[in-house]
Coordinates of C-alpha atoms and ligand atoms in Angstrom, one line a residue:
X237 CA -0.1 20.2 -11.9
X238 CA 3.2 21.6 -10.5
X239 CA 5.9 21.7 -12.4
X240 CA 8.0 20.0 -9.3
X241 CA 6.8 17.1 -10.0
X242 CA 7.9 14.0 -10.9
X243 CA 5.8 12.0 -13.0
X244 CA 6.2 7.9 -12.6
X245 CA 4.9 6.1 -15.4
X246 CA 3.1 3.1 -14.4
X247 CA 4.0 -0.5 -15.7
X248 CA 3.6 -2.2 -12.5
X249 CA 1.8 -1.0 -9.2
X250 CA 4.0 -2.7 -6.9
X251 CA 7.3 -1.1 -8.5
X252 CA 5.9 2.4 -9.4
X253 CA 4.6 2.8 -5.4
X254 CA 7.7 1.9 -4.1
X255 CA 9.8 4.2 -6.5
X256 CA 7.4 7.0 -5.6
X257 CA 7.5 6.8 -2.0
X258 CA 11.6 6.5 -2.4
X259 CA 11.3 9.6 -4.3
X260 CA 9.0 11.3 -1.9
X261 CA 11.5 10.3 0.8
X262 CA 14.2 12.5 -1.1
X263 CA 11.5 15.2 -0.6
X264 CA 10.4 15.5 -4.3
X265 CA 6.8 15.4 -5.2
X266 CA 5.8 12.7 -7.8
X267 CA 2.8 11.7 -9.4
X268 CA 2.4 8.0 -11.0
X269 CA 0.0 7.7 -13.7
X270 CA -0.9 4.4 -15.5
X271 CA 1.4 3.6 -18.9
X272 CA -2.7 3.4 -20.2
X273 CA -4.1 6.2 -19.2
X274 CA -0.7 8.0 -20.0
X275 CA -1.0 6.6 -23.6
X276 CA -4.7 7.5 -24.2
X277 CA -4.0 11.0 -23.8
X278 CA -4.7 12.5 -20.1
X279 CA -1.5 13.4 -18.9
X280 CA 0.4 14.6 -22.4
X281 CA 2.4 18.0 -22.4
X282 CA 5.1 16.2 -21.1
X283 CA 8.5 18.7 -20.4
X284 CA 5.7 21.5 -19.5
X285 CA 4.0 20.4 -16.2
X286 CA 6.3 17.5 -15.3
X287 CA 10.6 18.0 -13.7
X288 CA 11.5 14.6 -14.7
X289 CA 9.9 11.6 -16.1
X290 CA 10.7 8.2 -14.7
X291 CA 9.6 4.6 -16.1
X292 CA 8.7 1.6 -13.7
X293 CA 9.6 -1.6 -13.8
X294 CA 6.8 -4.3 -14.7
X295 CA 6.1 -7.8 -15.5
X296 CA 5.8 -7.0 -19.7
X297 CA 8.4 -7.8 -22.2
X298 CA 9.4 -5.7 -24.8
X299 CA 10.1 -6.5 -29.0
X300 CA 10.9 -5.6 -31.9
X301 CA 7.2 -4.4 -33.8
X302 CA 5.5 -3.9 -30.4
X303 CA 3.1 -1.0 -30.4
X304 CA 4.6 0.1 -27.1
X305 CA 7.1 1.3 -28.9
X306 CA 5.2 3.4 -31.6
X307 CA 3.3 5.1 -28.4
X308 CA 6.3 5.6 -26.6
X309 CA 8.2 7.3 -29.3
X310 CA 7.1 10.5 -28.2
X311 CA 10.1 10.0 -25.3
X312 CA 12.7 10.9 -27.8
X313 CA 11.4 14.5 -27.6
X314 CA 10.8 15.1 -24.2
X315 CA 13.3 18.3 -22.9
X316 CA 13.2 16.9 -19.4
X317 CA 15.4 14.0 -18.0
X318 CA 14.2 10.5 -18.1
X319 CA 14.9 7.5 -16.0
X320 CA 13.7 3.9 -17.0
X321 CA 14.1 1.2 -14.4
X322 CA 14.0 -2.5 -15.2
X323 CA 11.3 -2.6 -17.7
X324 CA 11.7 1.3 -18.3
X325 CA 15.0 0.6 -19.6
X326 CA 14.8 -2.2 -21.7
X327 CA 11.9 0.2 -23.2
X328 CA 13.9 3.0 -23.4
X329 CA 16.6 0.6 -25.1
X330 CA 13.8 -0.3 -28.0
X331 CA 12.3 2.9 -28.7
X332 CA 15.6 4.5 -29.3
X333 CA 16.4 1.6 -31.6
X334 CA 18.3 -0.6 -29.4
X335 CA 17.7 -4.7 -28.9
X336 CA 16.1 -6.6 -26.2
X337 CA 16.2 -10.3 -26.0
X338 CA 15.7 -12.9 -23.4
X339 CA 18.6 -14.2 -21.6
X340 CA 19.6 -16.2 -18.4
X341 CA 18.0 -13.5 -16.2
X342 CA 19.8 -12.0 -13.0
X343 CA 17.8 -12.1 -9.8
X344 CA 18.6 -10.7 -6.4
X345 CA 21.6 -9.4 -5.5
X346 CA 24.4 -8.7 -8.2
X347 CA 27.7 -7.2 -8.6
X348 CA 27.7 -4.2 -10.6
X349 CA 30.9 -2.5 -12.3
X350 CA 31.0 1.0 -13.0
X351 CA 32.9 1.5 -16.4
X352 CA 32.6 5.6 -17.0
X353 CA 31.9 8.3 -14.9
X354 CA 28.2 10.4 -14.7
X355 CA 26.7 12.2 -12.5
X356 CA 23.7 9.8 -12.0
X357 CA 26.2 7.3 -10.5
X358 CA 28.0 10.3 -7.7
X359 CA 29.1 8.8 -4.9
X360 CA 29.1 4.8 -6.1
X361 CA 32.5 3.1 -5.9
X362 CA 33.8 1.2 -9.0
X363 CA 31.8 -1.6 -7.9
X364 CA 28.9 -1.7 -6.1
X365 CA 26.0 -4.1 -4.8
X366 CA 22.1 -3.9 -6.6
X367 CA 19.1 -5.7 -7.0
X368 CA 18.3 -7.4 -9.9
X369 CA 14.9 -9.3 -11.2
X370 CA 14.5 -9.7 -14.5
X371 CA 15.0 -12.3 -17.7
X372 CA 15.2 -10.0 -20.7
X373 CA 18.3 -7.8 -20.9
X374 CA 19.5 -5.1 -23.3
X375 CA 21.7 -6.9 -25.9
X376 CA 22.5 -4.1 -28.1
X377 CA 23.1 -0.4 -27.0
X378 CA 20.9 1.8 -29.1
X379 CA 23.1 4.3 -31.3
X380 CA 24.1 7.5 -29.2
X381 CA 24.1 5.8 -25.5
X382 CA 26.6 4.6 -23.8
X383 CA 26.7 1.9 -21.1
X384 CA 28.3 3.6 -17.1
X385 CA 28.0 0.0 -15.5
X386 CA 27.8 -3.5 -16.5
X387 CA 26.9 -6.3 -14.2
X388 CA 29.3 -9.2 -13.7
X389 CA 27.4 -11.3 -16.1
X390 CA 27.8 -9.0 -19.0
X391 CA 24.4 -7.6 -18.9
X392 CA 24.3 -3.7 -19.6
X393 CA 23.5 -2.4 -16.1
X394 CA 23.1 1.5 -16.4
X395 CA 23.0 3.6 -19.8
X396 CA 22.4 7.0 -20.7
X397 CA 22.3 8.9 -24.3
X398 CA 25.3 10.6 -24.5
X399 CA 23.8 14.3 -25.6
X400 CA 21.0 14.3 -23.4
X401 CA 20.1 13.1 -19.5
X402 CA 17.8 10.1 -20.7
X403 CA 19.6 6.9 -18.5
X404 CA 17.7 3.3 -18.2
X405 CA 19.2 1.5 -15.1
X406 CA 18.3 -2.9 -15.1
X407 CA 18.5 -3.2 -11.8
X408 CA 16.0 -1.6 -9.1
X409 CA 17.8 1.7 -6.9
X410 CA 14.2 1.6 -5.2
X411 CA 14.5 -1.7 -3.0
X412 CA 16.3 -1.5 0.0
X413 CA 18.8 -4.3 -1.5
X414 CA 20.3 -2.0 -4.0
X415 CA 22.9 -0.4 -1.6
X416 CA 23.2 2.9 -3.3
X417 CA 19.7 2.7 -4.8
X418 CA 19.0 6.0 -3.2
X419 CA 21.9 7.6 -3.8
X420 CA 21.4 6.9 -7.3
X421 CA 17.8 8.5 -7.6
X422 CA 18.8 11.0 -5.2
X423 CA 21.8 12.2 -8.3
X424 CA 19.1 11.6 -11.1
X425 CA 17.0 14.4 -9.3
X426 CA 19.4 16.9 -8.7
X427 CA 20.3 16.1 -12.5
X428 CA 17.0 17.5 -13.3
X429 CA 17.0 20.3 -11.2
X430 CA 13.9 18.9 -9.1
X431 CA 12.8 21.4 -6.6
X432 CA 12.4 19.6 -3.2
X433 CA 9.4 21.1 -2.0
X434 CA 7.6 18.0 -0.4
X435 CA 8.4 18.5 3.2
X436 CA 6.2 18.0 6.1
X437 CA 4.8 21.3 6.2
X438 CA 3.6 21.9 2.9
X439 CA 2.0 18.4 2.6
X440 CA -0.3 19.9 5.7
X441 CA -1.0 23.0 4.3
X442 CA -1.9 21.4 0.6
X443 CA -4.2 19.1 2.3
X444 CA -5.8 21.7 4.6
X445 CA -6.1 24.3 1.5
X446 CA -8.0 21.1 -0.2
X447 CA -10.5 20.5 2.6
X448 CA -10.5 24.5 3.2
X449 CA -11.8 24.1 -0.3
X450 CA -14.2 21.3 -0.3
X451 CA -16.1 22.5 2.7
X452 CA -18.5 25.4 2.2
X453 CA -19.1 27.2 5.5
X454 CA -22.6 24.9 6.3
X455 CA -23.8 21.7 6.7
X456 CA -22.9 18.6 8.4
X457 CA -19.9 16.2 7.7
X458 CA -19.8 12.8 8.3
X459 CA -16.7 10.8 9.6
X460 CA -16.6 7.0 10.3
X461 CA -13.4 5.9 12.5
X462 CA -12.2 2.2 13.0
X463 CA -9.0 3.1 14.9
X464 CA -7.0 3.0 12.1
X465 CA -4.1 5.4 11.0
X466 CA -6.2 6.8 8.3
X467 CA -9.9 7.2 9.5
X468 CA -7.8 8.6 12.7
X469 CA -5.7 11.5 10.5
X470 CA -8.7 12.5 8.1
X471 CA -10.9 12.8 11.5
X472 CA -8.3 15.1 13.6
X473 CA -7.6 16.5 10.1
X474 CA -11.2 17.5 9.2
X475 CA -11.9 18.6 12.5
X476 CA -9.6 21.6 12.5
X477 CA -11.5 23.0 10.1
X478 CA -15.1 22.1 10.4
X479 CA -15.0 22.0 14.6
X480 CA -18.5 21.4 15.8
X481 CA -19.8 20.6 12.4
X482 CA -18.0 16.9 12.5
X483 CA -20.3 14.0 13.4
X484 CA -18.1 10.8 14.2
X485 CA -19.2 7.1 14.3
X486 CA -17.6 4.2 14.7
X487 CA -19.8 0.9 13.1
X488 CA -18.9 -1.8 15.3
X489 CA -19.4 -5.1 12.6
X490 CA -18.6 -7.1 15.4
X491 CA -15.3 -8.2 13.2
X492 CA -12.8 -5.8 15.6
X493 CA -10.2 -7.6 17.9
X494 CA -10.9 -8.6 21.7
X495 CA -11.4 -5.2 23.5
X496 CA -10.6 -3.3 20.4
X497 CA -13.9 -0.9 20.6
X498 CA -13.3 0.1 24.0
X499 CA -9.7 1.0 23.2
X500 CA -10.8 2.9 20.5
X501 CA -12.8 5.0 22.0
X502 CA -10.2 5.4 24.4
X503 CA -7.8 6.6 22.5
X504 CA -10.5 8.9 20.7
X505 CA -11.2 10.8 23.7
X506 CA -7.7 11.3 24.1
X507 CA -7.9 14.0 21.1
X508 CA -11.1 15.1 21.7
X509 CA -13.4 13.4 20.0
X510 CA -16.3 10.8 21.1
X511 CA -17.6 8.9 18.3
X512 CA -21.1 7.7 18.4
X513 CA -21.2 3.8 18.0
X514 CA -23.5 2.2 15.8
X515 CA -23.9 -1.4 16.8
X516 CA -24.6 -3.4 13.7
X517 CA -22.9 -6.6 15.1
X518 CA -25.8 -8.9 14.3
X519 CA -26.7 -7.3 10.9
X520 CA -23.1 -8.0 9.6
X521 CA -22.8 -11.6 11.3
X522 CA -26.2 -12.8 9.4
X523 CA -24.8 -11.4 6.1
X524 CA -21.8 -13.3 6.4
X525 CA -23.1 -16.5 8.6
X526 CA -22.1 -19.6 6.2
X527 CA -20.4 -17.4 3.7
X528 CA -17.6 -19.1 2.1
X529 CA -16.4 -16.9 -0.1
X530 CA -14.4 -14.1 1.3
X531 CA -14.4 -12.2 -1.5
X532 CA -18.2 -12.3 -1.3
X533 CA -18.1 -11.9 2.0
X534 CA -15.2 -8.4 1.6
X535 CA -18.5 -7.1 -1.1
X536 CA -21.0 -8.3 1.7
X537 CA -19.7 -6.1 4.7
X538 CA -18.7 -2.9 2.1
X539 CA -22.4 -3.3 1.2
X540 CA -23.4 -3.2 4.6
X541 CA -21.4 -0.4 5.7
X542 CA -23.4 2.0 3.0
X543 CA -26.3 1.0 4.0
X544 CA -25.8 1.8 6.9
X545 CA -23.6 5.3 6.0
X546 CA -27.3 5.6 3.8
X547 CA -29.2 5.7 7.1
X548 CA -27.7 7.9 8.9
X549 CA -27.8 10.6 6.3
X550 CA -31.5 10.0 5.9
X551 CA -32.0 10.7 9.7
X552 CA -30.0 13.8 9.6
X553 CA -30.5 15.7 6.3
X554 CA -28.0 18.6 7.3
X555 CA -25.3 16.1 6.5
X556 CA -23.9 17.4 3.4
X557 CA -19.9 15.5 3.6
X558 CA -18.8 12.4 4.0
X559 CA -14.7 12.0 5.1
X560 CA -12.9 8.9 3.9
X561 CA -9.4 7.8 5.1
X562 CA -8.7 6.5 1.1
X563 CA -4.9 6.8 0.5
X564 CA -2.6 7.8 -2.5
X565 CA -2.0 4.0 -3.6
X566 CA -5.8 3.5 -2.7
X567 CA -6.7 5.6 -5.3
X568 CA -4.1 5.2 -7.8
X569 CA -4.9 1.5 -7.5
X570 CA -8.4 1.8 -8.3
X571 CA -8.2 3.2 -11.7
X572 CA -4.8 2.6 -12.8
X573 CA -3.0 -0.7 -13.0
X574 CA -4.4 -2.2 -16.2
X575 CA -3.6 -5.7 -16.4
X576 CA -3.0 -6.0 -13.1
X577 CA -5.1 -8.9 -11.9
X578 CA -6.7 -8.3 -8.9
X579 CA -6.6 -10.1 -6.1
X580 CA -8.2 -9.1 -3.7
X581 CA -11.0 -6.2 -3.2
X582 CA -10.0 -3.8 -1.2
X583 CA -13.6 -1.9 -0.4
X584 CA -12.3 1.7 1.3
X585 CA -12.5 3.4 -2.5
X586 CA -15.3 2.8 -5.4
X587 CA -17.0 0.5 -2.7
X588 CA -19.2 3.6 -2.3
X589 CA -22.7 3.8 -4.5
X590 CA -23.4 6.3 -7.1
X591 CA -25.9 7.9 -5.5
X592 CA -24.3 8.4 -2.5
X593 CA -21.8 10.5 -4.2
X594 CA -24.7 12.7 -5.3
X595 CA -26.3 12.9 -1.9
X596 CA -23.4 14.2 0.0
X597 CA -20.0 15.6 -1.3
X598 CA -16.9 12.8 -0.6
X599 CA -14.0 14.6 1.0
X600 CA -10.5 12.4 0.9
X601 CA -7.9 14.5 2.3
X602 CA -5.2 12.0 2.3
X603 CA -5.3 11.1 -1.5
X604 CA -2.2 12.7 -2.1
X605 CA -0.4 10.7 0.9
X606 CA 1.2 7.0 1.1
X607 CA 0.5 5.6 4.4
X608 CA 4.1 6.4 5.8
X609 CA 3.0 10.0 5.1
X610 CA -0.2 9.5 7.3
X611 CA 2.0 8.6 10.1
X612 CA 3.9 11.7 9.6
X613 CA 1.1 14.0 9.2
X614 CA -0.3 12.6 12.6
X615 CA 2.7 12.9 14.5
X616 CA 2.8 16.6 13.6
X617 CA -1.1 16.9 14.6
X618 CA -0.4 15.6 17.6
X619 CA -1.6 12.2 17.4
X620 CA -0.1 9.8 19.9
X621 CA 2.5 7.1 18.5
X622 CA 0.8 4.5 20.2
X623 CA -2.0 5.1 18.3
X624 CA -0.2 5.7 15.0
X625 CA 2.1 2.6 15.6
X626 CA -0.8 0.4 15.9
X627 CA -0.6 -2.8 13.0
X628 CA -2.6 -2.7 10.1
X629 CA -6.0 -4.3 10.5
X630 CA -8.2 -4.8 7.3
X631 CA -11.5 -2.7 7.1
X632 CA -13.2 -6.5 6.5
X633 CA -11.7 -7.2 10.2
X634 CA -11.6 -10.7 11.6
X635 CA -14.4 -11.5 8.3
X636 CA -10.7 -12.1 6.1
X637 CA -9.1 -14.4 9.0
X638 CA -11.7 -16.9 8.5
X639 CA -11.3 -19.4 6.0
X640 CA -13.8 -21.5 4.1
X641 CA -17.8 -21.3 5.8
X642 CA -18.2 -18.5 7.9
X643 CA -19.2 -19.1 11.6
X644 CA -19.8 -17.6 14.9
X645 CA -17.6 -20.0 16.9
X646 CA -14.8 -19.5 14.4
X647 CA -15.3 -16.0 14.3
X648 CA -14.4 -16.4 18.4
X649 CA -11.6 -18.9 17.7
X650 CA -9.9 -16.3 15.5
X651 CA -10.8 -13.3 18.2
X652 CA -9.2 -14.9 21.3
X653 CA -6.3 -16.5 19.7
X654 CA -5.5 -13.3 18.3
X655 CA -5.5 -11.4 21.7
X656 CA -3.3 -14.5 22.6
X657 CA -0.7 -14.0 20.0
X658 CA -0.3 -10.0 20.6
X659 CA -0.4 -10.5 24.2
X660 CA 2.6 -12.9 24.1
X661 CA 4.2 -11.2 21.7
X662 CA 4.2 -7.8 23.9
X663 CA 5.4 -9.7 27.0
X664 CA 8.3 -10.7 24.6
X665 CA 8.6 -7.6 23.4
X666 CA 8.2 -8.1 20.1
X667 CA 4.8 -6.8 19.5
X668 CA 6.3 -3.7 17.8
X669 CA 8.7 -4.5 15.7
X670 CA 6.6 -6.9 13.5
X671 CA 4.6 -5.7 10.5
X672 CA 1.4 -7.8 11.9
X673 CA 0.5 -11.1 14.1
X674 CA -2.4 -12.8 14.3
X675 CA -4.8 -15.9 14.3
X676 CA -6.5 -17.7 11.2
X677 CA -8.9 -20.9 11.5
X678 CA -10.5 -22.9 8.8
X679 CA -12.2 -25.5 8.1
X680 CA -9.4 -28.2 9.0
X681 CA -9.9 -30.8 11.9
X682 CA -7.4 -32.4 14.0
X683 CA -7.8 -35.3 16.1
X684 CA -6.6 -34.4 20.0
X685 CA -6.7 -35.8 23.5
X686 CA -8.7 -33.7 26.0
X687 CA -8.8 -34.9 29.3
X688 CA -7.9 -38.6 28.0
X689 CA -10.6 -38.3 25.5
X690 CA -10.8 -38.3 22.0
X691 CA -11.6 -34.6 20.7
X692 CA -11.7 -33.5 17.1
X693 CA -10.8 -29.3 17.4
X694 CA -9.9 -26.4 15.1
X695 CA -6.4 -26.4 13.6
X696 CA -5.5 -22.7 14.2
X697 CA -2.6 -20.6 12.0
X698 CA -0.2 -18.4 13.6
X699 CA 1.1 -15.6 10.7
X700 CA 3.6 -13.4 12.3
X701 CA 5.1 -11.0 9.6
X702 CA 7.7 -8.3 9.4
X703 CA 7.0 -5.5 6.2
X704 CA 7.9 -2.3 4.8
X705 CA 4.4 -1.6 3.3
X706 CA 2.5 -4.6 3.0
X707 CA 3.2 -5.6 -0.4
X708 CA 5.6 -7.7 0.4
X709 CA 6.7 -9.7 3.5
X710 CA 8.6 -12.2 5.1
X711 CA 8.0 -14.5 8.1
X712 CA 9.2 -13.9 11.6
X713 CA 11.3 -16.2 12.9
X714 CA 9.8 -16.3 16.8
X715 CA 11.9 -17.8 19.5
X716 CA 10.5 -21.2 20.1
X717 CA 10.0 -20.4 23.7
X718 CA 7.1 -17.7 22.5
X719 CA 5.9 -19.8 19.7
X720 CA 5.4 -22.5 22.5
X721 CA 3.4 -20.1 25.1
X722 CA 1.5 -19.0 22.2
X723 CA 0.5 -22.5 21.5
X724 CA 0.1 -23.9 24.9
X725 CA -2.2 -21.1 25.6
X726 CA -4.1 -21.1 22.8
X727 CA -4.8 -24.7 23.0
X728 CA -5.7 -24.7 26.6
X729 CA -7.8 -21.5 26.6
X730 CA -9.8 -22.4 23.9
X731 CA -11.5 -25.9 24.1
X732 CA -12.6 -26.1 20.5
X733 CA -8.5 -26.1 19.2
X734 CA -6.9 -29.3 19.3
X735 CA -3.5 -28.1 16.9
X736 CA -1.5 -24.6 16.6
X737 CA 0.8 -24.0 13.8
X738 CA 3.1 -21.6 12.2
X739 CA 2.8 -20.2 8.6
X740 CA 6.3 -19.8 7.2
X741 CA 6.0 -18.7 3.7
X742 CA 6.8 -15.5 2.7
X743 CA 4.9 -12.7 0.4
X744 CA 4.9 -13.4 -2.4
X745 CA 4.1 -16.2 -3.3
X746 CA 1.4 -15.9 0.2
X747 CA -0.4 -13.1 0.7
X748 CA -0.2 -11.9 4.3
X749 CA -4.1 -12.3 5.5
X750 CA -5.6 -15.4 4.0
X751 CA -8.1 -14.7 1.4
Ligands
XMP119 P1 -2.6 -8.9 1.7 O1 -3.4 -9.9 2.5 O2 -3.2 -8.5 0.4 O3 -2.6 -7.7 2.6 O4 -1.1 -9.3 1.6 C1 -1.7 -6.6 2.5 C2 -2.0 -5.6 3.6 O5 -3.3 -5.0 3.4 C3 -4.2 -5.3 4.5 N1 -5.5 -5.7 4.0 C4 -6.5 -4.8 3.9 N2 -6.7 -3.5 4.3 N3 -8.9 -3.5 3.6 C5 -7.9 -2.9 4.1 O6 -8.0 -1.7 4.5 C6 -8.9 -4.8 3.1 O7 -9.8 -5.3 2.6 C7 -7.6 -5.5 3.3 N4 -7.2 -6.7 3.0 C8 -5.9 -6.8 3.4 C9 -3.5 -6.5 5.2 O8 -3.9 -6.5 6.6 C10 -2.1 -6.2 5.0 O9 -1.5 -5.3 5.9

């Protein structure tokens, strides 16, 4: 633990990541740790390892005689500066003695007033623009704080303790919304002194230093690539150091995108390397053959995979590391967001058996790193852009486009109507600058003429979807002349699809894949 860093405490995954990657942007390390696992002890000796502490939003409420804030008492002697957002403040407010009650709420964008000067608010005008998503609100000021800002409806916006750097802010400087958001927690570090140590270059050499570490001078290691950012990183990553000792494979499950192997390996070649393919095409498709549940199906094909991970290593004994692609949020996620509810199971972390942690050592060199720190960390290895700019594409593949009983035939549907959509989007030009775009099918019919004949085809989903990081995301709007080549071709390229349509919902309340 560095004493640059800033420690997030965690009431809310979505929040806390967001927060941390805003922070990280302002080049200041951070560290988010569960409001649980902060509680139960492992990361005490607060105001020793940590620069700053700041509080996440979340979906709780706070009152009077909750035990949150007994266990959070502990705030009121911390030496460094703390920073409650949302939730953080209202539990700030109570643990200092102040009142939180439920109100009429304030949601998206709100008029703020500033009503005293600080340096947290540096460079805001008397009244600026923020986001705002929340019902409770502070209704009485603990003793010894003062409120900087109040939002036009009344509601205390930004407090701090008069003696001492401790500020709770309602609204939330780390969505894109809150105008001076940045500016805000850009102020609250500089406030704490926070070194700004987390540039580019030293994010290489700590994750080199780790792998430097993990690998001792013999033996084998094992990298899978799928042609994603992150198997793509570790694998250039790892290779610097080991050289000759890297093995690489690519599993082809047979759930990839039209052409997507080939273009792969391509690209692969292109730095160097030349995985060996493992065809297991027909193993995964009779797992998953009439499979309706996808999360059954997602624990089906991570099962799969370590079998077949289990294989290799028993054919060559001098592999002694296995490389995963697992991210900062990957890991954080997996442990940490107590009361959370899940939903949906991600398989790149813990979908790995217990013993095959004891057979070979795991090496995850990018589990300090959110994914827009991948791409960086590529682009300064050389990595092309195309290849770094590629969409997201789940490890499950095509397997979590396919809704209700699991086919063959719609496993194809989903294929070619996806190259469809990507191809028309590119000759738009629009391929790009959306988050992702592809094909879904299910299990709904719809009557159609073919050829002056009754035909009864596939209704197939268009979801086209701009995004900062994938946890939330809003429709494109498509010009109708694309959405109607899209359709036209789908429908006459593929006999078995009688009806194209367009998912317009946003995320939340949709998720972007479909189950
Ligand atoms: P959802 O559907 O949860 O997806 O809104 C958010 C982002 O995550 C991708 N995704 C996955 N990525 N393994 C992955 O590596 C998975 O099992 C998985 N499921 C969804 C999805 O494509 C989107 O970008």
């Amino acid at each position: 633990m560095q004493r640059d860093e800033v420690l997030i405490i965690n009431f809310g995954s979505q929040y806390a990541h967001l927060i941390s990657r805003k922070v990280r942007s302002l080049r200041a390390r951070t560290r988010v740790v569960s409001y649980k696992d902060f509680i139960e002890g492992t990361c005490r000796g607060l105001g020793r390892e940590w620069s700053a502490v700041i509080i996440s939003g979340g979906p709780s409420s706070i009152r009077v005689g909750d035990p949150l804030i007994t266990e959070f008492s502990f705030l009121k002697s911390v030496e460094v500066p703390v920073l409650g957002i949302c939730f953080g403040h209202q539990l700030i407010a109570a643990v200092y003695g102040g009142e939180v009650s439920k109100g009429k709420g304030e949601y998206g964008p709100t008029k703020v007033r500033k009503v005293r000067d600080d340096r947290l608010l540096e460079g805001w005008g008397s009244e600026e623009i923020v986001w705002m998503s929340h019902g409770d609100h502070v209704s009485r000021l603990p003793e010894g704080f003062v409120a900087l800002a109040y939002s036009e409806n009344g509601s205390v916006a930004v407090m701090r303790l008069k003696d001492k750097p401790v500020y709770g802010v309602q609204f939330h400087p780390e969505v894109r919304h809150t105008e001076k958001g940045i500016k805000l927690l850009d102020n609250f570090l500089s406030i704490a002194g926070v070194r700004r140590s987390w540039t580019d270059a030293r994010k290489l050499e700590l994750v080199e230093s780790y792998v430097r570490s993990e690998l001792g001078s013999e033996g084998k290691v094992l990298v899978a690539v799928s042609g994603g950012i992150d198997s793509t990183v570790a694998a250039v990553l790892v290779r610097r150091i080991a050289g000759d000792r890297l093995r690489v494979v690519l599993i082809d499950h047979g759930l990839f995108r039209e052409g997507e192997v080939a273009e792969v390996l391509a690209s692969m070649k292109g730095l160097g390397m030349e995985p060996e393919v493992i065809n297991a095409r027909d193993r995964f498709l009779i797992k998953l053959w009439g499979v309706r549940d996808c999360e059954e199906r997602r624990r089906l094909i991570g099962e799969t995979f370590a079998e077949i991970f289990a294989e290799i290593l028993e054919r060559d004994p001098e592999i002694r590391y296995f490389v995963q692609g697992t991210t900062y949020p990957d890991v954080v996620e997996s442990g940490a967001s107590p009361g959370a509810d899940r939903i949906k199971t991600h398989h790149n972390v813990g979908g790995l058996p217990e013993w095959f942690r004891l057979r070979v050592k795991v090496i995850e060199p990018l589990k300090e790193l959110y994914k827009d720190e991948v791409r960086e960390l590529g682009r300064s290895l050389g990595i092309p852009d195309d290849l770094l700019s590629r969409h997201p594409f789940p490890g499950p593949g095509l397997a979590v486009r396919v809704v209700g009983g699991f086919t063959p035939e719609k496993l194809e549907v989903v294929r070619k109507a996806s190259r469809i959509v990507e191809e028309e989007l590119g000759k738009a030009g629009l391929l790009s600058d959306v988050w992702q775009a592809f094909a879904v099918v299910g299990d709904d019919a719809w009557v159609g003429v073919k050829g002056d004949r009754r035909a009864l085809g596939h209704v197939v989903i268009i979801r086209v979807v701009s995004s900062e990081d994938g946890m939330t995301a809003d429709w494109v709007a498509l010009p109708p002349e694309v959405l109607q080549s899209i359709a036209s071709r789908i429908t006459s390229e593929l006999s078995n699809v009688t009806m194209v349509a367009y998912a317009v919902t946003p995320k939340p309340p949709s998720t972007i894949e479909p189950c």
